[in-house]
XYZ file of C-alpha atoms in Angstrom:
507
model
C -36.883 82.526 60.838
C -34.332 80.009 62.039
C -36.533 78.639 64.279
C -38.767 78.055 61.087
C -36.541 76.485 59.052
C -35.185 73.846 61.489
C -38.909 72.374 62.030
C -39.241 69.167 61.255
C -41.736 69.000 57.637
C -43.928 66.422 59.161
C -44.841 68.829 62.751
C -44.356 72.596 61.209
C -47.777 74.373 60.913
C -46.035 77.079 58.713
C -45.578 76.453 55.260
C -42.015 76.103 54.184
C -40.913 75.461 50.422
C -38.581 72.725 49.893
C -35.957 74.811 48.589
C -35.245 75.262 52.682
C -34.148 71.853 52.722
C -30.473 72.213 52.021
C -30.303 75.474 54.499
C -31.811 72.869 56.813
C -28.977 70.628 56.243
C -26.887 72.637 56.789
C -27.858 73.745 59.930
C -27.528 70.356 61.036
C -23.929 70.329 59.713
C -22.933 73.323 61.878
C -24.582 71.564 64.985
C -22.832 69.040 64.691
C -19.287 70.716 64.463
C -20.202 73.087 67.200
C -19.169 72.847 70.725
C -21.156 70.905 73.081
C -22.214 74.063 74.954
C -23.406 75.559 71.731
C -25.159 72.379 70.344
C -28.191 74.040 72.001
C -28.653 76.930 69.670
C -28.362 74.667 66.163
C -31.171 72.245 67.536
C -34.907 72.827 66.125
C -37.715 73.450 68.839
C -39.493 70.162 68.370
C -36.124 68.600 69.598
C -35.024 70.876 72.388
C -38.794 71.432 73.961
C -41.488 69.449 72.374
C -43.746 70.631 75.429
C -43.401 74.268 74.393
C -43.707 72.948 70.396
C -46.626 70.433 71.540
C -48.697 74.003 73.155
C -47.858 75.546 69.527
C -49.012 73.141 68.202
C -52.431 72.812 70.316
C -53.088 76.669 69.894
C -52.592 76.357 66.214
C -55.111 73.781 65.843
C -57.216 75.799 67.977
C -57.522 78.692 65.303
C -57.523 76.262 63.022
C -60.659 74.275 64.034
C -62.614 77.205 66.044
C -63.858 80.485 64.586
C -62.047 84.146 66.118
C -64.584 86.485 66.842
C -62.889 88.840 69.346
C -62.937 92.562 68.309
C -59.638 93.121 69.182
C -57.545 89.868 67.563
C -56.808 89.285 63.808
C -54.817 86.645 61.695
C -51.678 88.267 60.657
C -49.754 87.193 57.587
C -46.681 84.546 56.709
C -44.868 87.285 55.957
C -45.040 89.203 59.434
C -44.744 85.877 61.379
C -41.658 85.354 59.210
C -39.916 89.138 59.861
C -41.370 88.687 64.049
C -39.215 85.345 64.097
C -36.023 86.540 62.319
C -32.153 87.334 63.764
C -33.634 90.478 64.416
C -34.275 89.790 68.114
C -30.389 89.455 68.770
C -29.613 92.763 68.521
C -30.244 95.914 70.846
C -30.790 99.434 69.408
C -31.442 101.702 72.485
C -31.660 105.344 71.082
C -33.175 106.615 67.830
C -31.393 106.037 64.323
C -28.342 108.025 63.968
C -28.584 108.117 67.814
C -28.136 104.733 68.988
C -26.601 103.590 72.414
C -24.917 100.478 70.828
C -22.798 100.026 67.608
C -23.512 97.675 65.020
C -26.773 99.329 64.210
C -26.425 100.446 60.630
C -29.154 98.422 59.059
C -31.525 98.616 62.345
C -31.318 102.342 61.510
C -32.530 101.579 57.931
C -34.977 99.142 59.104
C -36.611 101.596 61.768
C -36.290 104.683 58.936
C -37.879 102.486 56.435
C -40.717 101.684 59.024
C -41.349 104.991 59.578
C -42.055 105.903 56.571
C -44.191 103.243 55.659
C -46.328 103.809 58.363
C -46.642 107.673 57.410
C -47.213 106.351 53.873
C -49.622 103.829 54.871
C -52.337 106.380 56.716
C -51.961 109.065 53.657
C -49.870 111.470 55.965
C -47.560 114.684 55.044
C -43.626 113.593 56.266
C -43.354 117.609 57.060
C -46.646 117.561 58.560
C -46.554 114.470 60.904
C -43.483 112.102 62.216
C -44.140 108.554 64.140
C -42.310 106.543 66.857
C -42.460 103.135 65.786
C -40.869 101.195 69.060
C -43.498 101.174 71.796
C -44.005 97.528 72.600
C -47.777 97.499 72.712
C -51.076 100.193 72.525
C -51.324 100.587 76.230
C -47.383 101.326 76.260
C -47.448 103.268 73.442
C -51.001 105.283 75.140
C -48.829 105.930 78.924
C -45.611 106.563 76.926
C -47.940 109.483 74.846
C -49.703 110.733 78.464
C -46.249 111.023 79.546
C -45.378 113.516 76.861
C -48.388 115.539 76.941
C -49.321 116.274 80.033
C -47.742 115.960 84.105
C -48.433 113.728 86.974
C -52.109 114.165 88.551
C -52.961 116.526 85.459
C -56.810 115.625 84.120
C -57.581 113.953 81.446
C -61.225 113.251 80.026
C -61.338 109.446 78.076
C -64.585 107.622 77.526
C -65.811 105.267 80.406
C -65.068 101.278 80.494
C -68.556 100.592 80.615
C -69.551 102.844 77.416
C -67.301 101.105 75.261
C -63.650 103.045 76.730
C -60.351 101.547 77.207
C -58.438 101.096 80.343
C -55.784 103.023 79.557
C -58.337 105.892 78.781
C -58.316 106.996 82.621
C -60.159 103.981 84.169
C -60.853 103.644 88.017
C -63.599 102.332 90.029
C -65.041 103.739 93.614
C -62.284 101.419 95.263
C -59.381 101.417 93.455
C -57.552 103.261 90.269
C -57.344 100.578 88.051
C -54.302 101.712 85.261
C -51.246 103.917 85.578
C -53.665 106.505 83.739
C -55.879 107.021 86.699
C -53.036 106.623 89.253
C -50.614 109.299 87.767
C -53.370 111.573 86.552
C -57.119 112.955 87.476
C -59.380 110.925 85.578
C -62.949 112.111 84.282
C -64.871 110.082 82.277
C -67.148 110.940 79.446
C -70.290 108.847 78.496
C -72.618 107.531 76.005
C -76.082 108.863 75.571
C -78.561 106.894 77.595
C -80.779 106.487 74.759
C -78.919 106.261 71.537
C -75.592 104.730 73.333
C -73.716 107.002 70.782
C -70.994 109.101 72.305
C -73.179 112.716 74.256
C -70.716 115.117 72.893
C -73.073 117.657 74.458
C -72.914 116.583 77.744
C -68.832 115.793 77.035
C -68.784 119.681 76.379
C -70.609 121.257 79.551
C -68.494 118.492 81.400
C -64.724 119.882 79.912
C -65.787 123.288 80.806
C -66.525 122.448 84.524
C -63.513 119.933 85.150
C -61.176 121.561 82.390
C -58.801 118.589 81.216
C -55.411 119.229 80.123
C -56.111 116.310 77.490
C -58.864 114.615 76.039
C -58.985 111.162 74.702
C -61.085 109.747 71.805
C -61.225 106.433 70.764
C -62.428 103.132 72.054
C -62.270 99.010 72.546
C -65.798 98.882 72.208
C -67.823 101.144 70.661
C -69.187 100.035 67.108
C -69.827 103.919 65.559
C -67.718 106.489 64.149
C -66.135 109.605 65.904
C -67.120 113.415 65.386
C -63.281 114.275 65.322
C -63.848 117.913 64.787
C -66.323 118.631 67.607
C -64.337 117.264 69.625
C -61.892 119.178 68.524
C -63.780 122.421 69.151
C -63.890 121.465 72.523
C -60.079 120.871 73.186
C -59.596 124.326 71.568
C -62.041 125.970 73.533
C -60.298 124.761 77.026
C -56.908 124.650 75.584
C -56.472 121.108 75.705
C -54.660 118.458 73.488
C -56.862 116.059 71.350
C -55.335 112.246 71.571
C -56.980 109.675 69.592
C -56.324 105.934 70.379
C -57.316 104.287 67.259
C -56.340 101.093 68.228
C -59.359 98.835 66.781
C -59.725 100.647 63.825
C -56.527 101.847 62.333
C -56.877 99.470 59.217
C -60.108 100.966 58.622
C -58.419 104.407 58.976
C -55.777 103.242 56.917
C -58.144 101.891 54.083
C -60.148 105.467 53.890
C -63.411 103.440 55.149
C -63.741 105.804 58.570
C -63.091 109.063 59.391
C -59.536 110.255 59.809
C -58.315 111.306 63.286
C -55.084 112.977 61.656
C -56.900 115.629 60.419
C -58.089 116.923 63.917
C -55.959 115.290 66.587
C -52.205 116.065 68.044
C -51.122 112.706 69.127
C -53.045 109.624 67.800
C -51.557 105.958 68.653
C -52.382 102.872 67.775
C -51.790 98.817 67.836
C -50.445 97.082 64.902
C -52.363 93.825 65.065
C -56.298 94.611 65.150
C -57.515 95.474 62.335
C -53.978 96.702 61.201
C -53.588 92.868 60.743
C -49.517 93.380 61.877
C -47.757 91.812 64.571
C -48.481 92.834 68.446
C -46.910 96.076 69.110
C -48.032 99.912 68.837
C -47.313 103.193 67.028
C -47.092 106.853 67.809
C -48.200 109.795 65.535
C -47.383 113.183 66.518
C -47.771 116.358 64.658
C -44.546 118.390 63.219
C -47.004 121.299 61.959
C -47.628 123.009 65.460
C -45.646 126.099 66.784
C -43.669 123.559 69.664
C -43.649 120.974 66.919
C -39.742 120.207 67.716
C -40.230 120.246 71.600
C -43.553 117.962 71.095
C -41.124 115.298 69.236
C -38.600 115.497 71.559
C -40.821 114.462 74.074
C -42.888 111.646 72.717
C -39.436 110.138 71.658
C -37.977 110.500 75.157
C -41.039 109.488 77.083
C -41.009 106.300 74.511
C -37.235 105.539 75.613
C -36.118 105.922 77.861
C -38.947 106.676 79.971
C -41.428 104.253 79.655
C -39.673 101.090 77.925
C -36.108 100.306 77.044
C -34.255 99.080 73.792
C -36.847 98.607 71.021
C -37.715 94.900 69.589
C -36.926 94.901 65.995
C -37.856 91.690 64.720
C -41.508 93.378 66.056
C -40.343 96.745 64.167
C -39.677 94.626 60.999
C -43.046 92.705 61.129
C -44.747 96.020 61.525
C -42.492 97.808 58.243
C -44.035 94.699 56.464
C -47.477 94.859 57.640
C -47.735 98.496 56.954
C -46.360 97.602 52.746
C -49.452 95.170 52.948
C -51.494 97.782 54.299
C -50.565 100.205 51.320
C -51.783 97.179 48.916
C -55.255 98.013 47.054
C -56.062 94.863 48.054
C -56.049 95.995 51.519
C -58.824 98.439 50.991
C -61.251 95.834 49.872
C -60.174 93.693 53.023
C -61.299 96.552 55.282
C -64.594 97.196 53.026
C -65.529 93.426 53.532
C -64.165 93.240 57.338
C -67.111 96.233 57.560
C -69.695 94.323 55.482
C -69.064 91.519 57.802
C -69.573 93.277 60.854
C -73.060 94.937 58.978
C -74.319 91.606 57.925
C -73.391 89.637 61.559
C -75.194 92.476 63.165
C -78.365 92.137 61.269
C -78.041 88.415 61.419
C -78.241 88.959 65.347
C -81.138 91.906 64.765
C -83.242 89.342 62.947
C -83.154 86.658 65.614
C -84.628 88.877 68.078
C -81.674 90.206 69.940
C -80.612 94.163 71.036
C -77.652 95.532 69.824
C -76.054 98.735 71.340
C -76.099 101.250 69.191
C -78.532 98.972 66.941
C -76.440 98.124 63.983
C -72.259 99.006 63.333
C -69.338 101.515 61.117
C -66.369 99.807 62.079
C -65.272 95.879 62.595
C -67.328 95.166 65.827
C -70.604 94.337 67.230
C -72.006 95.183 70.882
C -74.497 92.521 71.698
C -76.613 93.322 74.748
C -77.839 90.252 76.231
C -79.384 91.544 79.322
C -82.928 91.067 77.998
C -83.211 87.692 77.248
C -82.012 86.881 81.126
C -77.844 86.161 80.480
C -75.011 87.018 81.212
C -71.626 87.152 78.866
C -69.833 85.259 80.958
C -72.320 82.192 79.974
C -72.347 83.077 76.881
C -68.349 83.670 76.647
C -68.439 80.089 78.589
C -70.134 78.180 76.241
C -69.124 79.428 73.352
C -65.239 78.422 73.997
C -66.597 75.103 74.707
C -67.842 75.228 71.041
C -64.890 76.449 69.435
C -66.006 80.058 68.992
C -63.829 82.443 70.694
C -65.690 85.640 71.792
C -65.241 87.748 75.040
C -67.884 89.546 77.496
C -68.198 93.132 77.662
C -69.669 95.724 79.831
C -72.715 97.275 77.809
C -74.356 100.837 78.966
C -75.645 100.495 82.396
C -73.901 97.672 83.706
C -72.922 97.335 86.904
C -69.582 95.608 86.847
C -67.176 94.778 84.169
C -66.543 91.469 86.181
C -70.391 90.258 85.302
C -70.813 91.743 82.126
C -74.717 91.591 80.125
C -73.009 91.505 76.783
C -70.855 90.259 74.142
C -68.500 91.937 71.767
C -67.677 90.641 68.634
C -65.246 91.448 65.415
C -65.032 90.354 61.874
C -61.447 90.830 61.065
C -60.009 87.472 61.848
C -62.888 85.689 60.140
C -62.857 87.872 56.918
C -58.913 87.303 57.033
C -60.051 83.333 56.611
C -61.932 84.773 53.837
C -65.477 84.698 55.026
C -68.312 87.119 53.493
C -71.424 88.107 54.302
C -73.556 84.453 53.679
C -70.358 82.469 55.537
C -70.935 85.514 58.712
C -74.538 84.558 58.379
C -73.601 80.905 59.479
C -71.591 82.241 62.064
C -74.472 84.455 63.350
C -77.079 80.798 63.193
C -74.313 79.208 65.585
C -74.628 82.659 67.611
C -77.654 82.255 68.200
C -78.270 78.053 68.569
C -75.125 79.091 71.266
C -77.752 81.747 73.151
C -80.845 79.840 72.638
C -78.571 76.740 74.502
C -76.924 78.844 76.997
C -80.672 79.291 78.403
C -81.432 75.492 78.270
C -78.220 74.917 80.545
C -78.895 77.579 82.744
C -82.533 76.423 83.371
C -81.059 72.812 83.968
C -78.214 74.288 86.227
C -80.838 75.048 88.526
C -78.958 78.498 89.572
C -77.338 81.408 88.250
C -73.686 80.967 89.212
C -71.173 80.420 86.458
C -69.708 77.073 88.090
C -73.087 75.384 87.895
C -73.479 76.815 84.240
C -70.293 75.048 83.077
C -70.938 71.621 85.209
C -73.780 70.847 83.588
C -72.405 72.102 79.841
C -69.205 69.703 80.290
C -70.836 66.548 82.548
C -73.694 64.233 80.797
C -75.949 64.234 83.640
C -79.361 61.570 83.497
C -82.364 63.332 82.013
C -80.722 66.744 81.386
C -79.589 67.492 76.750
C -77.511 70.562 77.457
C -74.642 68.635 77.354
C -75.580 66.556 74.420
C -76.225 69.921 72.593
C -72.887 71.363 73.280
C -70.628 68.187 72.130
C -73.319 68.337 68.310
C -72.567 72.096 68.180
C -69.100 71.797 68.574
C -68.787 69.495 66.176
C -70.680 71.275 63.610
C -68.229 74.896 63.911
C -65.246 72.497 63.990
C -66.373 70.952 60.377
C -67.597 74.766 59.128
C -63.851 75.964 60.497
C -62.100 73.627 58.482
C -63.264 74.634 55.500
C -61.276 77.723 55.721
C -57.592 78.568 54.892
C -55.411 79.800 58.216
C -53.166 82.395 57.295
C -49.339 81.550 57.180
C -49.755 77.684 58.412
C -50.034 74.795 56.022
C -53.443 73.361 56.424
C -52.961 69.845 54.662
C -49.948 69.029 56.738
C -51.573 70.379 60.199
C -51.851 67.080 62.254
C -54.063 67.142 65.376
C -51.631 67.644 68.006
C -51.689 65.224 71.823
C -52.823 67.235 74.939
C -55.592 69.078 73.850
C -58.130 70.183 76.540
C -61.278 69.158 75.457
C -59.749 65.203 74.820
């Protein structure tokens, strides 16, 4: 927040009201009487490092001027920015509250309490039925700080397969290497899609727990666009006397909102991020159940695998952001967000459907879209390529069948940063006409590359060459998202003061 305030008016992306201005004044004033080795800490960012404030600057005009379309990113609020900036970050907290490591914590403790309960509050949960561990610093900490309390090194664990949509933290490995510490530290099976419908072969995930007989089995995914059967797959844990962990990472707002199914009511241990389609700051979350008959010991140990095994003294400026995100998330108004980030994702996927393309799966439940672009002859990485160069920020993604995750034949795509802009359906079904003109171009420039390799792909998209348009094309397309994307309101930054910034790439 102090950095915030100390901005100059005339640089500051983030809108500030002028009743800072005397605060800011004062700031000054102390500055001034400090001593000369403390000058430092009075002195606004655009003074002290304008290179660091200059990239600020040049990424917020970037999400300002280009359209977000990665599943797995969101715009979070003034609010959360606000709390994520704050004094908070001086101050350690090691421990749990009432249990701390350090004095001075009295209002951490009521800060981390308050989160806490917010969270339970904020996914309909019982307080004597389920507790939470707010501090893990991201998912994939808060997913090995959860495998840490379940189960014991090289135990198995079952997690859906990178290629059908998994996560890497889900057990990952390839024939020459293990890839996360979840396939180093434990024995890794993976479970699969069916080949035909691409929806998750709970069949086949049955006869294959009954042969290899996990200790835990992971649902959940980064890139799978359908719902889960959380009680089947329950059945099966019973049945080999596993736990059931869901990582509901991508679609814990739409959890939260009561538009998908909810994990709690089947699963032990479910985690999550807080900035998909939570719409929070960049950390993660642990649920764990207090109903069970080792309720107390299962508590103890997701706590103590949290801290001190797997991360150290909790951020909480990050712990604030999230107690405010989760109060947001408990709005009404949040439920229609998560209706119409779902709408979005419907209508972008028929867009796509009626131009011709495949989708896996064929349509979407949640927030994302798997685009399969293996038919039409490309690759994502083109397509990813291009589409940066446009101001459209998507990323490439293994679809059923590929071969490596490096060279991926698809796209994946999310509405929750767009619909957070305040898009609907007939503003996604713009987006989806610049999908495609991006495609439909992304073949031109590979025919006039004259080869398949990426470098070639991107020479001839970024260099006017005699007698070849892709490049022409590009530069008119770009042009055209950058005047749609400025149309739109960019959450927590002040749009009519927002100056285009020196240093940008594409000058």
């Amino acid at each position: 927040m102090l950095r915030n305030l100390t901005r100059s008016l005339s640089r500051t992306p983030i809108y500030l009201p002028s009743s800072t201005l005397p605060r800011r004044l004062s700031i000054r004033k102390m500055a001034s009487a400090a001593q000369d080795f403390n000058k430092m800490l009075y002195t606004p960012l655009a003074e002290i490092d304008p290179e660091v404030q200059n990239i600020i600057d040049k990424e917020t005009w970037r999400q300002f001027t280009g359209l977000e379309l990665i599943a797995s990113e969101n715009l979070t609020s003034l609010a959360v920015m606000e709390a994520n900036g704050s004094i908070l970050t001086n101050k350690y907290s090691e421990g749990l509250p009432g249990a701390r490591y350090y004095g001075g914590n009295e209002y951490i403790d009521e800060l981390e309490n308050l989160c806490k309960a917010r969270a339970l509050k904020a996914f309909n949960l019982d307080p004597a039925k389920w507790g939470v561990n707010v501090q893990p610093y991201s998912g994939s900490t808060a997913n090995f700080a959860a495998l840490t309390a379940l189960i014991q090194p090289q135990d198995r664990l079952m997690g859906l397969g990178l290629p059908d949509g998994g996560h890497l933290t889900h057990g990952y490995y390839t024939a020459k290497k293990k890839m996360t510490a979840s396939s180093i530290y434990f024995q890794s099976f993976p479970y699969a899609i069916h080949p035909e419908t691409h929806l998750i072969d709970y069949a086949a995930l049955s006869s294959q727990a009954k042969i290899f007989k996990p200790r835990l089995i992971i649902c959940g995914a980064s890139a799978y666009p359908r719902d889960w059967d959380y009680a089947e797959l329950k059945k099966i844990s019973e049945r080999e006397g596993a736990w059931l962990l869901c990582d509901m990472a991508h679609t814990s707002g739409l959890i939260a909102a009561q538009e998908l199914d909810s994990p709690f009511d089947h699963c032990d241990i479910v985690t999550t991020t807080t900035h998909k389609t939570l719409r929070g700051p960049r950390a993660g979350l642990i649920f764990f159940r207090k109903d069970l008959e080792n309720a107390k010991d299962l508590e103890k140990r997701v706590n103590e695998a949290v801290f001190p095994a797997c991360q150290g003294g909790p951020h909480n400026q990050t712990i604030a952001a999230i107690a405010t995100a989760l109060l947001q998330v408990a709005d009404p108004a949040f439920k229609q967000y998560a209706k119409q980030v779902i709408a979005n994702a419907r209508t972008l996927g028929q867009a796509l459907v009626d131009h011709g393309y495949k989708l896996q799966t064929g349509g979407s439940d949640n927030h994302l879209v798997l685009w399969d672009l293996r038919p039409i002859g490309l690759t994502g990485s083109k397509v990813e390529k291009l589409c940066d160069l446009m101001g459209i920020t998507i990323n490439k993604n293994a679809v059923s069948g590929d071969a490596s995750a490096q060279v991926p034949g698809g796209i994946r795509l999310g509405t929750s940063a767009l619909t957070s802009r305040g898009m609907a359906e007939s503003d996604i079904k713009v987006v989806a006409d610049f999908l495609h003109r991006a495609v439909q171009l992304s073949l031109v420039l590979q025919k006039e590359a004259g080869s398949k390799m990426l470098k070639d792909f991107v020479r001839v998209a970024t260099t006017p060459e005699e007698g070849k348009v892709g490049y022409k094309q590009v530069k008119e397309l770009r042009d055209e998202v950058r005047t749609f994307a400025t149309k739109w309101p960019l959450p927590g930054i002040d749009t009519s003061n927002l100056k285009k910034p020196t240093g940008l790439h594409e000058d």
